[in-house]
PDB file of C-alpha atoms in Angstrom:
ATOM      1  CA  VAL A   1     152.795  25.587  18.794  1.00 88.00           C
ATOM      2  CA  TYR A   2     151.696  25.883  15.186  1.00 85.00           C
ATOM      3  CA  ARG A   3     154.527  28.321  14.391  1.00 90.00           C
ATOM      4  CA  ILE A   4     156.941  25.801  15.712  1.00 91.00           C
ATOM      5  CA  ILE A   5     155.344  23.104  13.561  1.00 89.00           C
ATOM      6  CA  ALA A   6     155.695  25.301  10.510  1.00 88.00           C
ATOM      7  CA  LYS A   7     159.458  25.427  11.006  1.00 89.00           C
ATOM      8  CA  VAL A   8     159.920  21.792  11.224  1.00 90.00           C
ATOM      9  CA  MET A   9     157.343  20.305   8.942  1.00 86.00           C
ATOM     10  CA  ASN A  10     159.453  20.394   5.784  1.00 85.00           C
ATOM     11  CA  THR A  11     162.570  18.831   7.341  1.00 89.00           C
ATOM     12  CA  GLU A  12     163.363  15.160   7.989  1.00 90.00           C
ATOM     13  CA  LEU A  13     163.960  15.780  11.641  1.00 92.00           C
ATOM     14  CA  ALA A  14     162.568  13.391  14.263  1.00 94.00           C
ATOM     15  CA  VAL A  15     160.148  15.178  16.574  1.00 95.00           C
ATOM     16  CA  LEU A  16     159.256  14.584  20.151  1.00 96.00           C
ATOM     17  CA  ILE A  17     156.012  15.939  21.436  1.00 97.00           C
ATOM     18  CA  GLU A  18     155.656  16.303  25.243  1.00 96.00           C
ATOM     19  CA  GLY A  19     152.466  17.090  27.017  1.00 95.00           C
ATOM     20  CA  GLU A  20     149.912  15.951  29.512  1.00 95.00           C
ATOM     21  CA  SER A  21     147.269  13.380  28.494  1.00 94.00           C
ATOM     22  CA  GLY A  22     144.502  14.945  26.631  1.00 94.00           C
ATOM     23  CA  THR A  23     146.471  17.968  25.164  1.00 95.00           C
ATOM     24  CA  GLY A  24     146.313  16.863  21.588  1.00 92.00           C
ATOM     25  CA  LYS A  25     149.614  15.081  20.933  1.00 94.00           C
ATOM     26  CA  GLU A  26     148.280  12.980  18.080  1.00 92.00           C
ATOM     27  CA  VAL A  27     146.658  15.907  16.470  1.00 91.00           C
ATOM     28  CA  THR A  28     150.022  17.738  16.597  1.00 93.00           C
ATOM     29  CA  ALA A  29     151.933  14.706  15.231  1.00 93.00           C
ATOM     30  CA  GLU A  30     149.703  14.678  12.231  1.00 91.00           C
ATOM     31  CA  ALA A  31     150.444  18.218  11.323  1.00 88.00           C
ATOM     32  CA  PRO A  32     154.167  18.118  10.198  1.00 82.00           C
ATOM     33  CA  PRO A  33     153.654  15.204   7.634  1.00 81.00           C
ATOM     34  CA  ALA A  34     150.404  16.983   6.220  1.00 80.00           C
ATOM     35  CA  GLU A  35     152.663  19.698   4.625  1.00 75.00           C
ATOM     36  CA  SER A  36     155.878  17.722   3.983  1.00 81.00           C
ATOM     37  CA  ARG A  37     157.139  15.669   0.979  1.00 84.00           C
ATOM     38  CA  ARG A  38     155.519  12.707   2.841  1.00 87.00           C
ATOM     39  CA  ARG A  39     151.966  14.071   2.820  1.00 86.00           C
ATOM     40  CA  ASN A  40     150.768  11.547   0.373  1.00 90.00           C
ATOM     41  CA  LYS A  41     152.405   8.673   2.043  1.00 92.00           C
ATOM     42  CA  ALA A  42     151.354   6.494   5.035  1.00 94.00           C
ATOM     43  CA  PHE A  43     150.890   7.880   8.554  1.00 95.00           C
ATOM     44  CA  VAL A  44     151.119   4.904  10.906  1.00 96.00           C
ATOM     45  CA  ALA A  45     150.320   5.469  14.548  1.00 96.00           C
ATOM     46  CA  ILE A  46     151.147   2.961  17.291  1.00 95.00           C
ATOM     47  CA  ASN A  47     150.577   3.245  21.077  1.00 95.00           C
ATOM     48  CA  CYS A  48     153.779   1.792  22.707  1.00 94.00           C
ATOM     49  CA  GLY A  49     151.890   1.570  26.003  1.00 91.00           C
ATOM     50  CA  ALA A  50     149.041  -0.490  24.797  1.00 93.00           C
ATOM     51  CA  ILE A  51     150.925  -3.467  23.286  1.00 93.00           C
ATOM     52  CA  PRO A  52     152.331  -6.413  25.598  1.00 91.00           C
ATOM     53  CA  GLU A  53     156.071  -6.393  25.595  1.00 89.00           C
ATOM     54  CA  ASN A  54     156.259  -9.799  24.038  1.00 88.00           C
ATOM     55  CA  LEU A  55     154.364  -8.610  20.965  1.00 90.00           C
ATOM     56  CA  LEU A  56     156.031  -5.191  20.597  1.00 92.00           C
ATOM     57  CA  GLU A  57     158.969  -6.318  18.379  1.00 92.00           C
ATOM     58  CA  SER A  58     156.570  -8.101  16.004  1.00 93.00           C
ATOM     59  CA  GLU A  59     154.097  -5.116  15.962  1.00 94.00           C
ATOM     60  CA  LEU A  60     156.959  -2.593  15.287  1.00 95.00           C
ATOM     61  CA  PHE A  61     159.150  -4.677  12.843  1.00 94.00           C
ATOM     62  CA  GLY A  62     157.012  -7.565  11.615  1.00 93.00           C
ATOM     63  CA  HIS A  63     157.615 -11.209  11.595  1.00 94.00           C
ATOM     64  CA  VAL A  64     157.910 -14.160   9.213  1.00 93.00           C
ATOM     65  CA  LYS A  65     155.505 -17.037   9.143  1.00 92.00           C
ATOM     66  CA  GLY A  66     156.380 -19.676  11.776  1.00 90.00           C
ATOM     67  CA  ALA A  67     158.653 -17.294  13.774  1.00 88.00           C
ATOM     68  CA  PHE A  68     156.698 -18.133  16.906  1.00 88.00           C
ATOM     69  CA  THR A  69     153.619 -19.987  18.106  1.00 87.00           C
ATOM     70  CA  GLY A  70     150.508 -18.403  16.442  1.00 86.00           C
ATOM     71  CA  ALA A  71     152.571 -16.763  13.562  1.00 86.00           C
ATOM     72  CA  HIS A  72     150.471 -18.319  10.810  1.00 90.00           C
ATOM     73  CA  PHE A  73     151.462 -15.597   8.236  1.00 92.00           C
ATOM     74  CA  SER A  74     154.184 -13.037   7.670  1.00 92.00           C
ATOM     75  CA  THR A  75     153.611  -9.401   8.536  1.00 93.00           C
ATOM     76  CA  ILE A  76     155.491  -6.206   7.553  1.00 93.00           C
ATOM     77  CA  GLY A  77     155.079  -4.468  10.935  1.00 94.00           C
ATOM     78  CA  SER A  78     154.430  -0.737  11.536  1.00 96.00           C
ATOM     79  CA  PHE A  79     157.710   0.336  10.205  1.00 96.00           C
ATOM     80  CA  GLY A  80     157.227  -1.611   6.987  1.00 95.00           C
ATOM     81  CA  ALA A  81     153.740  -0.229   6.643  1.00 96.00           C
ATOM     82  CA  ALA A  82     155.137   3.327   7.191  1.00 96.00           C
ATOM     83  CA  ASP A  83     157.909   3.024   4.555  1.00 96.00           C
ATOM     84  CA  GLY A  84     158.194   6.303   2.594  1.00 95.00           C
ATOM     85  CA  GLY A  85     155.909   7.974   5.161  1.00 95.00           C
ATOM     86  CA  THR A  86     155.734   8.757   8.941  1.00 95.00           C
ATOM     87  CA  ILE A  87     155.449   6.600  12.016  1.00 96.00           C
ATOM     88  CA  PHE A  88     153.955   8.111  15.154  1.00 97.00           C
ATOM     89  CA  LEU A  89     155.197   6.232  18.410  1.00 97.00           C
ATOM     90  CA  ASP A  90     152.688   7.490  20.915  1.00 96.00           C
ATOM     91  CA  GLU A  91     153.619   7.115  24.562  1.00 96.00           C
ATOM     92  CA  ILE A  92     157.152   6.175  23.797  1.00 96.00           C
ATOM     93  CA  GLY A  93     158.027   6.653  27.388  1.00 95.00           C
ATOM     94  CA  GLU A  94     156.181   3.404  28.166  1.00 95.00           C
ATOM     95  CA  LEU A  95     158.467   1.425  25.796  1.00 94.00           C
ATOM     96  CA  PRO A  96     160.334  -1.318  27.792  1.00 92.00           C
ATOM     97  CA  LYS A  97     164.127  -1.429  27.792  1.00 90.00           C
ATOM     98  CA  ALA A  98     164.564  -4.312  25.335  1.00 89.00           C
ATOM     99  CA  PRO A  99     162.526  -2.863  22.569  1.00 91.00           C
ATOM    100  CA  GLN A 100     164.223   0.507  23.260  1.00 94.00           C
ATOM    101  CA  ALA A 101     167.606  -1.038  22.189  1.00 93.00           C
ATOM    102  CA  LYS A 102     166.074  -2.542  19.081  1.00 92.00           C
ATOM    103  CA  LEU A 103     164.410   0.767  18.139  1.00 94.00           C
ATOM    104  CA  LEU A 104     167.693   2.593  18.521  1.00 95.00           C
ATOM    105  CA  ARG A 105     169.303   0.219  16.087  1.00 93.00           C
ATOM    106  CA  VAL A 106     166.575   0.925  13.447  1.00 94.00           C
ATOM    107  CA  LEU A 107     166.994   4.656  13.954  1.00 93.00           C
ATOM    108  CA  GLU A 108     170.766   4.449  13.514  1.00 94.00           C
ATOM    109  CA  THR A 109     170.825   2.161  10.504  1.00 94.00           C
ATOM    110  CA  GLY A 110     167.499   2.702   8.775  1.00 94.00           C
ATOM    111  CA  GLU A 111     166.978  -0.998   8.607  1.00 95.00           C
ATOM    112  CA  ILE A 112     164.463  -3.397  10.276  1.00 94.00           C
ATOM    113  CA  ARG A 113     164.797  -6.954  10.885  1.00 93.00           C
ATOM    114  CA  ARG A 114     161.549  -9.002  11.067  1.00 93.00           C
ATOM    115  CA  VAL A 115     161.148 -11.488  13.855  1.00 92.00           C
ATOM    116  CA  GLY A 116     162.510 -14.926  12.638  1.00 92.00           C
ATOM    117  CA  GLU A 117     164.337 -13.527   9.617  1.00 90.00           C
ATOM    118  CA  ASN A 118     168.149 -13.086   9.285  1.00 89.00           C
ATOM    119  CA  SER A 119     168.293 -10.399   6.644  1.00 90.00           C
ATOM    120  CA  SER A 120     167.436  -6.715   7.153  1.00 92.00           C
ATOM    121  CA  ILE A 121     165.157  -4.551   5.201  1.00 93.00           C
ATOM    122  CA  LYS A 122     165.853  -0.866   4.285  1.00 96.00           C
ATOM    123  CA  VAL A 123     162.990   1.561   5.332  1.00 96.00           C
ATOM    124  CA  ASP A 124     162.580   5.312   4.761  1.00 95.00           C
ATOM    125  CA  VAL A 125     160.547   6.496   7.711  1.00 95.00           C
ATOM    126  CA  ARG A 126     160.197   9.785   9.614  1.00 94.00           C
ATOM    127  CA  ILE A 127     159.838   9.457  13.339  1.00 95.00           C
ATOM    128  CA  ILE A 128     157.477  11.438  15.462  1.00 96.00           C
ATOM    129  CA  SER A 129     157.200  10.419  19.138  1.00 97.00           C
ATOM    130  CA  ALA A 130     155.047  11.590  21.959  1.00 97.00           C
ATOM    131  CA  THR A 131     154.830  11.054  25.677  1.00 96.00           C
ATOM    132  CA  HIS A 132     153.003  12.419  28.680  1.00 94.00           C
ATOM    133  CA  ARG A 133     156.224  11.868  30.807  1.00 92.00           C
ATOM    134  CA  HIS A 134     159.489  13.815  30.853  1.00 93.00           C
ATOM    135  CA  ILE A 135     161.991  11.766  28.979  1.00 94.00           C
ATOM    136  CA  GLU A 136     165.059  13.454  30.535  1.00 94.00           C
ATOM    137  CA  ASP A 137     163.738  12.659  33.961  1.00 95.00           C
ATOM    138  CA  MET A 138     163.267   8.977  32.842  1.00 96.00           C
ATOM    139  CA  VAL A 139     166.879   8.931  31.618  1.00 96.00           C
ATOM    140  CA  GLN A 140     168.041  10.194  35.012  1.00 96.00           C
ATOM    141  CA  ASP A 141     166.020   7.479  36.663  1.00 95.00           C
ATOM    142  CA  GLY A 142     167.413   4.842  34.381  1.00 95.00           C
ATOM    143  CA  ASP A 143     164.093   4.057  32.719  1.00 94.00           C
ATOM    144  CA  PHE A 144     164.950   5.343  29.285  1.00 96.00           C
ATOM    145  CA  ARG A 145     168.176   4.961  27.211  1.00 96.00           C
ATOM    146  CA  GLU A 146     169.999   8.267  26.809  1.00 96.00           C
ATOM    147  CA  ASP A 147     171.165   7.368  23.395  1.00 96.00           C
ATOM    148  CA  LEU A 148     167.610   6.743  22.286  1.00 97.00           C
ATOM    149  CA  MET A 149     166.474  10.062  23.699  1.00 96.00           C
ATOM    150  CA  PHE A 150     169.021  11.962  21.556  1.00 96.00           C
ATOM    151  CA  ARG A 151     167.791   9.987  18.623  1.00 95.00           C
ATOM    152  CA  ILE A 152     164.079  10.822  19.006  1.00 96.00           C
ATOM    153  CA  ASN A 153     164.509  14.287  20.348  1.00 94.00           C
ATOM    154  CA  PRO A 154     166.467  16.609  17.885  1.00 94.00           C
ATOM    155  CA  PHE A 155     163.391  18.768  17.866  1.00 94.00           C
ATOM    156  CA  GLU A 156     160.937  19.023  20.789  1.00 94.00           C
ATOM    157  CA  ILE A 157     157.409  20.474  20.918  1.00 95.00           C
ATOM    158  CA  GLN A 158     155.912  21.091  24.345  1.00 95.00           C
ATOM    159  CA  LEU A 159     152.122  21.194  24.504  1.00 95.00           C
ATOM    160  CA  PRO A 160     150.692  23.416  27.170  1.00 95.00           C
ATOM    161  CA  ALA A 161     148.075  22.123  29.603  1.00 96.00           C
ATOM    162  CA  LEU A 162     144.556  23.418  29.131  1.00 96.00           C
ATOM    163  CA  ARG A 163     144.744  25.288  32.567  1.00 95.00           C
ATOM    164  CA  GLU A 164     147.713  27.157  31.189  1.00 95.00           C
ATOM    165  CA  ARG A 165     145.701  28.588  28.171  1.00 94.00           C
ATOM    166  CA  THR A 166     142.308  29.367  29.700  1.00 95.00           C
ATOM    167  CA  GLU A 167     141.645  31.952  27.014  1.00 95.00           C
ATOM    168  CA  ASP A 168     141.346  29.107  24.469  1.00 95.00           C
ATOM    169  CA  ILE A 169     138.525  27.376  26.442  1.00 96.00           C
ATOM    170  CA  PRO A 170     135.616  29.401  25.100  1.00 95.00           C
ATOM    171  CA  LEU A 171     136.884  28.850  21.502  1.00 94.00           C
ATOM    172  CA  LEU A 172     137.389  24.997  22.030  1.00 95.00           C
ATOM    173  CA  ALA A 173     133.955  24.631  23.933  1.00 95.00           C
ATOM    174  CA  GLU A 174     132.277  26.386  21.073  1.00 93.00           C
ATOM    175  CA  HIS A 175     133.981  24.301  18.342  1.00 92.00           C
ATOM    176  CA  ILE A 176     133.291  21.094  20.264  1.00 93.00           C
ATOM    177  CA  SER A 177     129.522  22.080  20.563  1.00 93.00           C
ATOM    178  CA  ARG A 178     129.261  22.431  16.832  1.00 90.00           C
ATOM    179  CA  ARG A 179     129.567  18.555  16.469  1.00 88.00           C
ATOM    180  CA  PHE A 180     126.309  18.263  18.302  1.00 86.00           C
ATOM    181  CA  TRP A 181     124.464  21.347  17.079  1.00 86.00           C
ATOM    182  CA  PRO A 182     126.001  21.916  13.517  1.00 85.00           C
ATOM    183  CA  THR A 183     122.940  23.890  12.453  1.00 85.00           C
ATOM    184  CA  ILE A 184     123.034  26.551  15.030  1.00 82.00           C
ATOM    185  CA  PRO A 185     124.180  29.929  13.543  1.00 82.00           C
ATOM    186  CA  MET A 186     127.661  31.102  14.564  1.00 78.00           C
ATOM    187  CA  THR A 187     126.158  34.311  15.854  1.00 77.00           C
ATOM    188  CA  HIS A 188     124.068  32.411  18.411  1.00 82.00           C
ATOM    189  CA  THR A 189     125.246  32.240  21.964  1.00 84.00           C
ATOM    190  CA  VAL A 190     125.826  28.679  23.079  1.00 92.00           C
ATOM    191  CA  PHE A 191     127.290  29.098  26.518  1.00 95.00           C
ATOM    192  CA  ALA A 192     126.108  31.506  29.217  1.00 95.00           C
ATOM    193  CA  ASN A 193     128.675  33.915  30.678  1.00 95.00           C
ATOM    194  CA  GLU A 194     128.452  32.203  33.986  1.00 95.00           C
ATOM    195  CA  THR A 195     129.151  28.829  32.255  1.00 96.00           C
ATOM    196  CA  ILE A 196     132.249  30.167  30.589  1.00 96.00           C
ATOM    197  CA  ARG A 197     133.411  31.408  33.957  1.00 95.00           C
ATOM    198  CA  ALA A 198     132.929  28.028  35.500  1.00 95.00           C
ATOM    199  CA  LEU A 199     134.780  26.318  32.573  1.00 96.00           C
ATOM    200  CA  LYS A 200     137.750  28.714  32.902  1.00 95.00           C
ATOM    201  CA  THR A 201     138.189  28.262  36.578  1.00 94.00           C
ATOM    202  CA  HIS A 202     138.288  24.356  36.365  1.00 95.00           C
ATOM    203  CA  HIS A 203     141.685  22.742  36.833  1.00 94.00           C
ATOM    204  CA  TRP A 204     141.173  20.408  33.745  1.00 96.00           C
ATOM    205  CA  PRO A 205     143.384  17.460  34.744  1.00 95.00           C
ATOM    206  CA  GLY A 206     142.102  15.676  31.600  1.00 95.00           C
ATOM    207  CA  ASN A 207     142.748  18.694  29.377  1.00 97.00           C
ATOM    208  CA  VAL A 208     140.977  19.007  25.996  1.00 95.00           C
ATOM    209  CA  ARG A 209     139.735  15.402  26.286  1.00 94.00           C
ATOM    210  CA  GLU A 210     138.013  16.200  29.492  1.00 96.00           C
ATOM    211  CA  LEU A 211     136.554  19.399  27.992  1.00 97.00           C
ATOM    212  CA  ALA A 212     135.067  17.475  25.164  1.00 95.00           C
ATOM    213  CA  ASN A 213     133.392  15.136  27.649  1.00 96.00           C
ATOM    214  CA  VAL A 214     131.956  18.035  29.655  1.00 96.00           C
ATOM    215  CA  VAL A 215     130.572  19.710  26.580  1.00 96.00           C
ATOM    216  CA  GLU A 216     128.923  16.519  25.454  1.00 94.00           C
ATOM    217  CA  HIS A 217     127.475  16.030  28.946  1.00 95.00           C
ATOM    218  CA  ALA A 218     126.036  19.562  28.833  1.00 95.00           C
ATOM    219  CA  THR A 219     124.600  19.352  25.373  1.00 92.00           C
ATOM    220  CA  ILE A 220     122.697  16.159  26.447  1.00 92.00           C
ATOM    221  CA  LEU A 221     121.079  17.919  29.623  1.00 92.00           C
ATOM    222  CA  CYS A 222     120.465  21.238  27.844  1.00 92.00           C
ATOM    223  CA  GLU A 223     117.058  21.418  26.120  1.00 88.00           C
ATOM    224  CA  GLN A 224     117.323  25.091  25.280  1.00 89.00           C
ATOM    225  CA  LEU A 225     120.278  27.274  24.779  1.00 90.00           C
ATOM    226  CA  PRO A 226     122.349  28.807  26.157  1.00 94.00           C
ATOM    227  CA  ILE A 227     124.114  26.092  28.266  1.00 95.00           C
ATOM    228  CA  LYS A 228     124.007  26.998  31.934  1.00 95.00           C
ATOM    229  CA  PRO A 229     126.226  25.958  34.836  1.00 95.00           C
ATOM    230  CA  GLU A 230     123.575  23.434  35.939  1.00 94.00           C
ATOM    231  CA  HIS A 231     123.967  21.578  32.789  1.00 95.00           C
ATOM    232  CA  LEU A 232     127.644  20.852  33.536  1.00 95.00           C
ATOM    233  CA  PRO A 233     128.883  17.634  35.467  1.00 93.00           C
ATOM    234  CA  ARG A 234     128.277  17.434  39.162  1.00 90.00           C
ATOM    235  CA  ARG A 235     131.911  18.261  40.015  1.00 88.00           C
ATOM    236  CA  PHE A 236     131.286  21.782  38.673  1.00 87.00           C
ATOM    237  CA  SER A 237     128.364  22.369  41.014  1.00 75.00           C
ATOM    238  CA  GLU A 238     130.361  20.995  43.871  1.00 67.00           C
ATOM    239  CA  GLN A 239     133.063  23.672  43.138  1.00 65.00           C
ATOM    240  CA  SER A 240     130.588  26.547  42.804  1.00 56.00           C
ATOM    241  CA  GLY A 241     127.752  25.476  45.077  1.00 51.00           C
ATOM    242  CA  SER A 242     125.169  25.820  42.221  1.00 50.00           C
ATOM    243  CA  GLN A 243     122.300  23.366  41.822  1.00 49.00           C
ATOM    244  CA  GLN A 244     122.031  20.793  39.066  1.00 49.00           C
ATOM    245  CA  PRO A 245     119.156  18.780  37.621  1.00 48.00           C
ATOM    246  CA  GLN A 246     118.540  15.556  39.547  1.00 46.00           C
ATOM    247  CA  LEU A 247     118.173  12.248  37.938  1.00 44.00           C
ATOM    248  CA  ARG A 248     115.818   9.680  39.543  1.00 40.00           C
ATOM    249  CA  ALA A 249     114.368   6.308  38.450  1.00 37.00           C
ATOM    250  CA  VAL A 250     110.781   6.267  37.267  1.00 38.00           C
ATOM    251  CA  GLY A 251     109.465   2.888  36.329  1.00 38.00           C
ATOM    252  CA  GLY A 252     112.934   1.565  35.661  1.00 37.00           C
ATOM    253  CA  PRO A 253     114.506   3.986  33.104  1.00 37.00           C
ATOM    254  CA  MET A 254     116.223   7.148  34.239  1.00 36.00           C
ATOM    255  CA  SER A 255     114.349  10.423  33.654  1.00 35.00           C
ATOM    256  CA  LEU A 256     115.267  14.012  34.142  1.00 33.00           C
ATOM    257  CA  ARG A 257     113.597  15.877  36.933  1.00 34.00           C
ATOM    258  CA  GLU A 258     114.164  19.713  36.652  1.00 34.00           C
TER     259      GLU A 258
END
């Protein structure tokens, strides 16, 4: 993935990143601008699936004062804020059809029109998009505009699921554990061998995000290294049949019973 990023980072091509939730799409999106001519300019990230449809146009392109009820002041929008830099459209597959058409116009003309304004504003923005869905399948289903797909997808990066790169799990788990134990020497064993085996055989539907939660859970329970399978969440013991520490209430607060 990083070799592919190295080839596209100094271009102006739009990039589409596809991968399951938790595979690191935003981390990947930040890499091309970091080494491009835009590295000292704004990097604006917006989650297209987290904004109500009636607010999307204003969020993306801005609005003028009085354009609608509650518009007490003018805004420049995400594209205006990213002028000269990069805009990251996360979960672009969740973008409704109407905003898709307006986004296509911006990508074709390089101009935005704020809500309530008649004139257009020229912007210089590189587009990086991401989705956990397959855009081509959405086009076939009629949920995504084909012309917009071609605009956002001249260069595609596919991120593998964690279960497809299990050799990375020990490295990632070790890296994540250093957030909680930064003073432990790098030569010290953090995870027992049987723990690593349990981590590598898990399906990881939540990918690296789930792994981070699992490591955090284990560091809370582990009082002395190495981290053992019984320190992992319950679903791991259910898979392997191993025993875990049990939590019970004592005088109100929860306490650990080994």
